[in-house]
Coordinates of C-alpha atoms in Angstrom, one line a residue:
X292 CA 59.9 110.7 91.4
X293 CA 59.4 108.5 94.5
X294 CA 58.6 111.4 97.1
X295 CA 56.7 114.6 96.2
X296 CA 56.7 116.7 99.5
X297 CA 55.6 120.5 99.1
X298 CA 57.2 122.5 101.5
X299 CA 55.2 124.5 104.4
X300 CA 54.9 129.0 104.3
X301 CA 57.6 129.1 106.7
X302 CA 60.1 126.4 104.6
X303 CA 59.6 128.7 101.4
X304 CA 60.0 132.0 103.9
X305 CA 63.5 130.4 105.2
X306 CA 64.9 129.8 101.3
X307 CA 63.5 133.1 100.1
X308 CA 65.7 135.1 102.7
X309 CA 68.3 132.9 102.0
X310 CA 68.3 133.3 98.0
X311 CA 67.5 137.3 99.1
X312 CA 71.2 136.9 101.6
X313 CA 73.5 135.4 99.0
X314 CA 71.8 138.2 96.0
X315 CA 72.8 140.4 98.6
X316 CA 76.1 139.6 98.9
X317 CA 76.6 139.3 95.1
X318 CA 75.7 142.5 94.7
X319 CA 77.0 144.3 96.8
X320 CA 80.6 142.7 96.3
X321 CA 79.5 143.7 92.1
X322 CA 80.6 147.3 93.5
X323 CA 84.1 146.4 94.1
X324 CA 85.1 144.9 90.6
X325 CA 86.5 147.3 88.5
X326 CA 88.6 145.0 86.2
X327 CA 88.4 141.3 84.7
X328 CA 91.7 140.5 87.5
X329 CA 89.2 141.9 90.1
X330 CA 86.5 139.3 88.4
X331 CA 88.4 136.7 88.3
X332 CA 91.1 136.8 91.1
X333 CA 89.9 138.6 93.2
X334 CA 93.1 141.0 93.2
X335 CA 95.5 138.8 94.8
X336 CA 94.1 140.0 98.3
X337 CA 91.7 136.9 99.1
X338 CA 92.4 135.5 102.6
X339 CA 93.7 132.4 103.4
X340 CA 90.8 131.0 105.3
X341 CA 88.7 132.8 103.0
X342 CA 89.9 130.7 99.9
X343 CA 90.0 127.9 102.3
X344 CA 86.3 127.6 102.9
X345 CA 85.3 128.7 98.8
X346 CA 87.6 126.4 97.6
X347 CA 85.7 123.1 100.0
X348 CA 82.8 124.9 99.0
X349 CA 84.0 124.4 95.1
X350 CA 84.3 120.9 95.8
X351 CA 81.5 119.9 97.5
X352 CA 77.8 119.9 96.1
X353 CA 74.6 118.4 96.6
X354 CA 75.9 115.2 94.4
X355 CA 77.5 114.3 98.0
X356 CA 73.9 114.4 99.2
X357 CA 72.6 112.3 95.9
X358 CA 75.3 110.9 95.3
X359 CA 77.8 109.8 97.9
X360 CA 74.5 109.4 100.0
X361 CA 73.3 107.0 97.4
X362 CA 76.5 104.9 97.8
X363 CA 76.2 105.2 102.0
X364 CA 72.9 103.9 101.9
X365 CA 73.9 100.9 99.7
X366 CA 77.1 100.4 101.2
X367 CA 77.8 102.4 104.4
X368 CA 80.4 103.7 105.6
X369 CA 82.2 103.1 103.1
X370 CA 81.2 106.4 100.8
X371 CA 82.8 107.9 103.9
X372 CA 86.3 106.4 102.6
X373 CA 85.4 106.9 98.8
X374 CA 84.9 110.2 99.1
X375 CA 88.2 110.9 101.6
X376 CA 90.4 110.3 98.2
X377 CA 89.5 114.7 98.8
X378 CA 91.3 114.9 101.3
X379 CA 94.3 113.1 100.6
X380 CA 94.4 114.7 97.2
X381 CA 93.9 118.5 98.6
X382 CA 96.1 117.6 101.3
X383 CA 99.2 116.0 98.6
X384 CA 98.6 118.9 96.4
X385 CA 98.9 121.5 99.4
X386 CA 102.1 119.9 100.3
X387 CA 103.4 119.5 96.1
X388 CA 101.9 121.9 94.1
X389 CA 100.3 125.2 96.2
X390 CA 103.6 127.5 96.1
X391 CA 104.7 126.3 92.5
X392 CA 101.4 127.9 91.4
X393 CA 102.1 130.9 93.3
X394 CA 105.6 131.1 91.8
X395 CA 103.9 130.3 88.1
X396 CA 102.6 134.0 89.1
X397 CA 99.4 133.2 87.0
X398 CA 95.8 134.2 87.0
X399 CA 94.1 131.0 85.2
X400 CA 96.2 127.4 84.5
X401 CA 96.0 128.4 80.9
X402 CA 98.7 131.0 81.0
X403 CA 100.8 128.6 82.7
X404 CA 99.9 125.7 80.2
X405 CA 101.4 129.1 77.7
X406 CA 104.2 129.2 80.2
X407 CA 105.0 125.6 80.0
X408 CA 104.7 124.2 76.7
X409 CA 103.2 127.3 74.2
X410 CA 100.3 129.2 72.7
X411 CA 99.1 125.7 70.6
X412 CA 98.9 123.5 74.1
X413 CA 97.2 126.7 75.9
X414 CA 94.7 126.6 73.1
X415 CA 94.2 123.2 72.7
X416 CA 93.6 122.3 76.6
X417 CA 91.3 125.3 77.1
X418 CA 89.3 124.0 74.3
X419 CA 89.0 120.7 75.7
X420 CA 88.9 121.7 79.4
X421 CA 85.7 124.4 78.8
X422 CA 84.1 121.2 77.0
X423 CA 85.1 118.7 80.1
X424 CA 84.0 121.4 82.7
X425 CA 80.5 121.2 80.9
X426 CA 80.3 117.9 81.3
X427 CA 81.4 117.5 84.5
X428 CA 78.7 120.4 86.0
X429 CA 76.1 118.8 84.3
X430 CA 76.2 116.1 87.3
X431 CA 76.4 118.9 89.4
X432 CA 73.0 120.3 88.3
X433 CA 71.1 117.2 87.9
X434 CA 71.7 117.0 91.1
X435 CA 70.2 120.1 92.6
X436 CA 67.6 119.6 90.0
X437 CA 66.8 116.4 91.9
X438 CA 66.7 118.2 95.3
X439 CA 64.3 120.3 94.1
X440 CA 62.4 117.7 92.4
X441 CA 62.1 116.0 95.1
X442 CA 61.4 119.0 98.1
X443 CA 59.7 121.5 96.0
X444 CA 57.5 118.9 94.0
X445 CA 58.3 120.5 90.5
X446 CA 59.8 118.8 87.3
X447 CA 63.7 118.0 87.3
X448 CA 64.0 120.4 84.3
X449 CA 62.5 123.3 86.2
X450 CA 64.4 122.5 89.1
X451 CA 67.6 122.8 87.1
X452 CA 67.1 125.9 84.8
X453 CA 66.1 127.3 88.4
X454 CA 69.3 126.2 89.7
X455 CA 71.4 128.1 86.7
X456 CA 69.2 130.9 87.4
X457 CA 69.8 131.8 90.8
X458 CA 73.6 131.3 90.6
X459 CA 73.8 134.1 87.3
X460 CA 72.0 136.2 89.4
X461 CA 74.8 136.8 92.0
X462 CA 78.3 135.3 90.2
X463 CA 77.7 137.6 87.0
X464 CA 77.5 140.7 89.0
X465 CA 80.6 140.2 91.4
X466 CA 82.7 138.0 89.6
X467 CA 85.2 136.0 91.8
X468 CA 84.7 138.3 95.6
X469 CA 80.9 137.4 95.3
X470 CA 81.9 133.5 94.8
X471 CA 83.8 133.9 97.9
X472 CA 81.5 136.1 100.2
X473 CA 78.7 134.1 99.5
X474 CA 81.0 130.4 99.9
X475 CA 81.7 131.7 103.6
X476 CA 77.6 132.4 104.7
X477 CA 76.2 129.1 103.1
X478 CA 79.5 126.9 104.3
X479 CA 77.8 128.2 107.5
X480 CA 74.5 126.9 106.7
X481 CA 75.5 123.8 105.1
X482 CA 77.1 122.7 108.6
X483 CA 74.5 123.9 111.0
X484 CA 71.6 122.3 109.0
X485 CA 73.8 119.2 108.4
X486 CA 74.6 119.1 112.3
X487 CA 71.2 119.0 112.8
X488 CA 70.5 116.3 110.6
X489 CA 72.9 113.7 111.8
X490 CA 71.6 114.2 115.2
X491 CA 67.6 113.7 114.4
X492 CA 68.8 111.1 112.3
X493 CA 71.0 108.8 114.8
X494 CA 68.3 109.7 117.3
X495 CA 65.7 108.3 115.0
X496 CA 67.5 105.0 114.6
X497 CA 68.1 104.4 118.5
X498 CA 71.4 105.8 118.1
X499 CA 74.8 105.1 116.7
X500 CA 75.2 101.2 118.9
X501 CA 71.6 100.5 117.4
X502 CA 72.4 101.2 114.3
X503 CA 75.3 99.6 114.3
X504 CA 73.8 96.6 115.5
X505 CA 71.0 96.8 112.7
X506 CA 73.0 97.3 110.0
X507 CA 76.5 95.3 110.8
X508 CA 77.9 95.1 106.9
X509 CA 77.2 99.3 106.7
X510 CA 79.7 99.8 109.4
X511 CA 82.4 97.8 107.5
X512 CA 84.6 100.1 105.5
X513 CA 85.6 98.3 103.1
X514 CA 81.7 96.8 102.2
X515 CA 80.9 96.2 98.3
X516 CA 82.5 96.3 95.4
X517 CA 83.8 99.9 96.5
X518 CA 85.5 98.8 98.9
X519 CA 87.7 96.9 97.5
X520 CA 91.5 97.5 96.8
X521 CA 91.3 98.1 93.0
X522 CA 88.7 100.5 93.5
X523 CA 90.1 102.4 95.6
X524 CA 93.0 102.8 94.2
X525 CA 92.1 103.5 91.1
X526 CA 89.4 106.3 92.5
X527 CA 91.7 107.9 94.7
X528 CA 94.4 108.0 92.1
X529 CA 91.9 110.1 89.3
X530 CA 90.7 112.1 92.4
X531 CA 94.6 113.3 92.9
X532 CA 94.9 113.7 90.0
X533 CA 91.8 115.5 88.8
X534 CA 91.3 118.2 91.8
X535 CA 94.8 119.2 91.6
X536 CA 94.4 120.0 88.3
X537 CA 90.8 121.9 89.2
X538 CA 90.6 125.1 87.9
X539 CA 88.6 126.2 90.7
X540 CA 91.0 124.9 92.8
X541 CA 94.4 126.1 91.0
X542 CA 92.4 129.7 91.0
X543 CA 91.8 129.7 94.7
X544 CA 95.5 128.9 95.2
X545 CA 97.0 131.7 92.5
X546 CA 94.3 134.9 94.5
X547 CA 95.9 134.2 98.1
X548 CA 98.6 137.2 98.9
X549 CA 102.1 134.3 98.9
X550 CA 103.1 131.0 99.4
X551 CA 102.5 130.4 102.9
X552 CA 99.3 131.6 102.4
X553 CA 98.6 129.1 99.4
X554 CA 99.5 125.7 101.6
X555 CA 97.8 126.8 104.9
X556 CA 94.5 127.5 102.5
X557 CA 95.2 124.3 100.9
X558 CA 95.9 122.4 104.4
X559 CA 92.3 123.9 106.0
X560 CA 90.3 123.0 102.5
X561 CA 91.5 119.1 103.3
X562 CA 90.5 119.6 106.9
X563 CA 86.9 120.9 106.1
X564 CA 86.8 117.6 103.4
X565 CA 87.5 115.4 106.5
X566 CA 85.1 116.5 109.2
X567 CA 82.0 117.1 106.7
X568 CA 81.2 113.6 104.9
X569 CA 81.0 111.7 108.6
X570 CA 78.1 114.5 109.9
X571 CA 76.9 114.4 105.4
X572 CA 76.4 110.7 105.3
X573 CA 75.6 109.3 108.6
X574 CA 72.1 110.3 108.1
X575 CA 72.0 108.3 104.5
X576 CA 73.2 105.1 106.5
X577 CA 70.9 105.5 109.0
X578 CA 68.0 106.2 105.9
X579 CA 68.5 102.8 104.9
X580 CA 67.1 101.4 108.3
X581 CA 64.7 103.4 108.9
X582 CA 63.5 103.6 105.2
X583 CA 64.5 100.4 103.6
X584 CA 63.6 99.6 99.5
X585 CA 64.1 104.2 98.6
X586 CA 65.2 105.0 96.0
X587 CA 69.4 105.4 97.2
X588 CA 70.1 108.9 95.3
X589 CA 66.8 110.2 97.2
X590 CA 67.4 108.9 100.5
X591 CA 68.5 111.7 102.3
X592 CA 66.2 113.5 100.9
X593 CA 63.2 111.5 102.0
X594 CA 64.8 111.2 104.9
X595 CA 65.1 115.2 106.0
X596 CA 61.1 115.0 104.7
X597 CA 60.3 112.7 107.5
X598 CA 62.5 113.9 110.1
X599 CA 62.9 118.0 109.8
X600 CA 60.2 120.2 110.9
X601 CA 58.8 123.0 109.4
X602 CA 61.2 125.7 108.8
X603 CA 63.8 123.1 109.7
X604 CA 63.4 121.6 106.4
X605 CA 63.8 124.7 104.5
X606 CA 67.4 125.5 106.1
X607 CA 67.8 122.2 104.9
X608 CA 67.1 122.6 101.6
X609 CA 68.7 126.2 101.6
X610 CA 72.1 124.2 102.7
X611 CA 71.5 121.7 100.1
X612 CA 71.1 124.2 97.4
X613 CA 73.8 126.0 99.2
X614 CA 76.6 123.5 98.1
X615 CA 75.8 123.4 94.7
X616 CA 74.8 126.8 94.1
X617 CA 78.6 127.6 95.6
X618 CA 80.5 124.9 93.3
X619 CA 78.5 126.0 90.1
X620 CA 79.4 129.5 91.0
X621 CA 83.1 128.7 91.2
X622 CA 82.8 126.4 88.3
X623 CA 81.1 129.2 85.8
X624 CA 83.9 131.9 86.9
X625 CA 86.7 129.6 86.6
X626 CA 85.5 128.7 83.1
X627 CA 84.4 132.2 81.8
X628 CA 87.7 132.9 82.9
X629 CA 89.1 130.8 80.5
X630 CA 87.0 131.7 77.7
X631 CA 87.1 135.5 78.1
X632 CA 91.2 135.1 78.6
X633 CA 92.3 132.2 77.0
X634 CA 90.5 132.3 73.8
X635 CA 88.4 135.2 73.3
X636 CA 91.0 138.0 74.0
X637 CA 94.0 135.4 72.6
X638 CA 92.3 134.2 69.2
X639 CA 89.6 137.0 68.2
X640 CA 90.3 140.4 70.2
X641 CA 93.8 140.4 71.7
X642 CA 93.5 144.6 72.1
X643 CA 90.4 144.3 73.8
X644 CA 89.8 146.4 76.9
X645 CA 89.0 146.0 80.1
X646 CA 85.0 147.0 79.9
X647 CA 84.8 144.6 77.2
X648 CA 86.2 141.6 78.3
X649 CA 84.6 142.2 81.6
X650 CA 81.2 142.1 79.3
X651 CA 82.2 139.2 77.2
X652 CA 83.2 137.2 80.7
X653 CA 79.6 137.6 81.6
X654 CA 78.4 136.6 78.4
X655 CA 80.6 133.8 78.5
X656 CA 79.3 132.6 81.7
X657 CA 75.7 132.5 80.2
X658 CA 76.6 130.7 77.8
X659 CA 78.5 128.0 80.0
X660 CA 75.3 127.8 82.2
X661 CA 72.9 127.3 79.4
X662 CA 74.9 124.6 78.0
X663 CA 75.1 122.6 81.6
X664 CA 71.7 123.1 82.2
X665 CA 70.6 121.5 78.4
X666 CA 73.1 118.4 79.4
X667 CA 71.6 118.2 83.1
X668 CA 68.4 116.9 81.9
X669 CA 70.0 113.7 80.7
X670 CA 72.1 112.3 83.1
X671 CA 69.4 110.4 85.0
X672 CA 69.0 108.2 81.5
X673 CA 73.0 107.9 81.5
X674 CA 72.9 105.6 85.0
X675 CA 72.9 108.4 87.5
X676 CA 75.3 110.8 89.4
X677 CA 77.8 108.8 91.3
X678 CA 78.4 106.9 87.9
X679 CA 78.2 109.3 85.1
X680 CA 80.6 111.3 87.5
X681 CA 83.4 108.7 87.6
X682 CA 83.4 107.8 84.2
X683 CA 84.0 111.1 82.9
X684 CA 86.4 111.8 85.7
X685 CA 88.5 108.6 84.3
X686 CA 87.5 109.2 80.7
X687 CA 87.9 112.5 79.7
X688 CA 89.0 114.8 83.4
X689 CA 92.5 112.9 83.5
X690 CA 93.8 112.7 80.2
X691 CA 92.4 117.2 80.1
X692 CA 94.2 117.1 83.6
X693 CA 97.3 115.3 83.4
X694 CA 99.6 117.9 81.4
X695 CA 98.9 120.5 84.3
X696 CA 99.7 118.6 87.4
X697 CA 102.5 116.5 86.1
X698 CA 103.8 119.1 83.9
X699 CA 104.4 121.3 86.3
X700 CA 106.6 118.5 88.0
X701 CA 108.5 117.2 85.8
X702 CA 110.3 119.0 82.8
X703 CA 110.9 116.8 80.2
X704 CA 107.4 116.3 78.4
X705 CA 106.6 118.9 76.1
X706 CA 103.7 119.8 73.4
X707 CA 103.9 116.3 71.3
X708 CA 103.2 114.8 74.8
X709 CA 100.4 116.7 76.0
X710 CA 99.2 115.4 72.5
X711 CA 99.5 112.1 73.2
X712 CA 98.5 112.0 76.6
X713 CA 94.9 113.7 75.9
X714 CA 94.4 111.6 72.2
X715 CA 95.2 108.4 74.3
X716 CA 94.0 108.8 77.4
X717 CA 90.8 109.6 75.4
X718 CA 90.7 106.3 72.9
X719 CA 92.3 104.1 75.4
X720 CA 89.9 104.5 78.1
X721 CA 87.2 103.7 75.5
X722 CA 88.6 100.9 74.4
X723 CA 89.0 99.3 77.8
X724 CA 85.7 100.3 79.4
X725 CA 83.6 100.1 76.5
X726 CA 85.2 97.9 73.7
X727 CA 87.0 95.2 75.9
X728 CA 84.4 95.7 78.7
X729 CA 87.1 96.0 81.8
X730 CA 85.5 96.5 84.9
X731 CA 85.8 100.7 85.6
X732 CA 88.7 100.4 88.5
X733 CA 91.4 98.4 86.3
X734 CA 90.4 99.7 82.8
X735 CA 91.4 103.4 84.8
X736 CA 94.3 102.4 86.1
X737 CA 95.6 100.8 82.2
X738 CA 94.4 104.2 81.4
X739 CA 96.2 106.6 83.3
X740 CA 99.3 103.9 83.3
X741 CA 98.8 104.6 79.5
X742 CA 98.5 108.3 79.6
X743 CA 101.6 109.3 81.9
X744 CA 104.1 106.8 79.6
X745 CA 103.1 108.4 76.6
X746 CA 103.2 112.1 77.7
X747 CA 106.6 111.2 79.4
X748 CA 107.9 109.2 75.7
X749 CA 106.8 112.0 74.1
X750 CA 109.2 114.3 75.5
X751 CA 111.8 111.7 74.9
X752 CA 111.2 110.8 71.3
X753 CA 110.2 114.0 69.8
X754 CA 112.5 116.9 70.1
X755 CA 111.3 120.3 71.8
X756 CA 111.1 123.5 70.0
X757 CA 113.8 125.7 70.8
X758 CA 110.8 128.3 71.8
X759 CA 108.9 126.2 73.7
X760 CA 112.7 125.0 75.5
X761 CA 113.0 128.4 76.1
X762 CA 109.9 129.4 77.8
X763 CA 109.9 125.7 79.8
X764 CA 113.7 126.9 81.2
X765 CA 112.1 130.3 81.9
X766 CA 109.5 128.7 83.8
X767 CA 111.3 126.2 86.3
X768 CA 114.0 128.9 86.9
X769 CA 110.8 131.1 88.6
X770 CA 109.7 127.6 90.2
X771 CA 113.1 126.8 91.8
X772 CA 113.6 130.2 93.1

């Protein structure tokens, strides 16, 4: 690493009362969950605002402060516009999607996958989604193992397994109500510490006209190759695509009370994506005059070492953590979820009760963590977050994602298209990106062009199951009502 900074008494004071806060929390919220619904969905009785704030908290992390900071202080503002493809994907699926999942009247997308096309799809997609949620949280953890590589001056690995730690210690006690308790104290950190940032930052640099005037192309929004059309199109089309097909997300959606309460929590979440990347990567811009030739995935970080005093710096790192501790959280329940229901108790113990699948959901959520933490430790050798991100986002998220966000939409496609849509989203997007050597942004939009013809054709050109014709009819009768 670059930058070795130990942290002061009072810096290690601040994070040990928050780590001692959000144990707190967990535990105490462990009192109310009596069931695996409790666990998971929190009852049906989670507030709108409530669900609101977890579910920006889901979808945040510190890979916006790696990672999206990385890209700001290359680039400029122009991580700003990459990473609003959030909001216009929250806000889209707020609008399309938010009541039909309440009128699904699920508890994970794998009973609606059920639902929707049959046992074999619910199987086969909760195979391959546990596998791509793995993968996808491994980014997630490499890059709080990098914050506390870099602010705590101990190895990446130990920084990660650390990580994984802390989370288990308060998510496998009060399942989904400790996610959510917990989301709404450190989204309150995470903006006060953040606040503070941008303004010690800006006045660091001379201020916002200075900078401007320093650093003319970084105030250009559509600077670099990300900037350009293709990119952005493609990027903000796998973004749509993939977060309205986030478990986490879909969850957040299904333990609201109704409809109304679904889209308002849906509406605030894209609010809350808006607002926080202009005060989250400011600072990273600013980093890049005041810093110039960093590292880019570490430049926020060295710059909160320069800038934040003592005690100051350790509410940063606590809101750093904070955002990935919070997804990770959401992630593991979301996925044990899926394990524990969707395979364990549908394959291996359907009469299982309630005091066992609550243990096995805790179990499972070991096991998920273990396995993100193993694959955290070598993403730095596979190009870094921002990259290793977007290529399993195009390669393997949106074929996964795909038959849940479209299939809700459109009735036709049925099990030999969900087939077809995962086998070639899969093999074509290797092809293009790998074999024919496309540049990323038009090799992912062949790809996705590819994957929604096929899963369309496929209902088309193979006939549906009378079964499966019957549950599908069942289905879009409870969505139409």
């Amino acid at each position: 690493m670059s930058v070795t900074t130990p942290l002061s008494g009072l810096d290690f004071t601040v994070i040990a009362a928050y780590f001692a806060l959000m144990l707190g929390a967990g535990l105490f919220m462990g009192r109310f969950v009596k069931s695996s619904k409790d666990f998971f969905s929190g009852g049906k009785k989670v507030p709108w605002w409530m669900g609101a704030v977890s579910s920006y908290m889901a979808m945040i992390s510190s890979f916006v402060f790696i990672a999206h900071a990385g890209v700001a202080y290359q680039d400029g503002v122009v991580a700003i516009l990459v990473f609003w493809s959030t909001v216009v994907g929250v806000a889209l699926g707020a609008w399309i999607f938010a009541w039909r999942w309440q009128r699904a009247n699920v508890t994970t997308p794998m009973e609606y996958l059920e639902r929707r096309y049959g046992a074999w799809v619910r199987q086969f997609i909760s195979w391959c989604g546990v596998a791509f949620r793995v993968l996808d949280n491994m980014v997630r953890l490499y890059s709080l193992g990098l914050i506390a590589s870099v602010l705590l001056g101990i190895p990446l690995s130990t920084g990660i397994w650390l990580g994984v730690a802390i989370v288990l210690a308060y998510s496998l006690v009060g399942g989904l109500w400790s996610v959510l308790v917990t989301d709404v104290i450190q989204c309150g950190i995470l903006f006060t510490a953040a606040c503070a940032m941008l303004f010690l930052s800006l006045d660091a640099a001379g201020g916002l006209g200075s900078l401007r005037t320093a650093l003319p192309d970084h105030f250009n929004p559509l600077n670099g190759h990300r900037g350009t059309f293709l990119f952005l199109a493609a990027y903000y089309l796998i973004v749509f695509i993939k977060y309205n097909g986030h478990w986490a997300f879909i969850q957040r959606l299904t333990s609201v009370p109704d409809e109304k309460s679904a889209i308002k929590m849906g509406l605030l979440t894209a609010v809350l994506l808006l607002i926080f990347p202009i005060i989250a990567l400011l600072p990273a811009i600013a980093a890049r005059h005041l810093l110039p030739g960093i590292n880019p995935e570490e430049a926020y970080l060295t710059l909160c070492t320069k800038l934040l005093p003592s005690g100051a710096l350790g509410l940063m790192v606590s809101a750093m953590l904070a955002a990935t501790l919070s997804t990770l959280a959401a992630e593991f329940n979301v996925t044990s979820s899926v394990l524990t229901k969707d395979i364990y108790a549908r394959l291996f113990r359907p009469n299982s009760g309630e005091r066992e699948r609550l243990a096995v959901a805790r179990v499972g959520t070991l096991v998920v963590a273990a396995l993100v933490a193993l694959g955290a430790q070598m993403v730095a050798g596979w190009g870094g977050a921002f990259e290793v991100n977007k290529t399993l986002m195009a390669l393997v998220g949106v074929p996964i994602v795909i038959p849940s966000v479209f299939g809700i939409l459109w009735k036709r496609p049925n099990t030999a298209g969900v087939v077809a849509c995962v086998v070639t989203g899969v093999v074509s997007g290797a092809v293009f990106m790998k074999v024919l050597n496309l540049s990323w942004e038009v090799a992912t939009l062949a790809q996705v062009g590819a994957c929604l013809a096929v899963y369309y054709l496929g209902g088309v050109l193979v006939p549906t199951s009378a079964r499966e014709q019957a549950s599908k009819d069942g289905l879009f009768r409870d969505l139409s009502c």
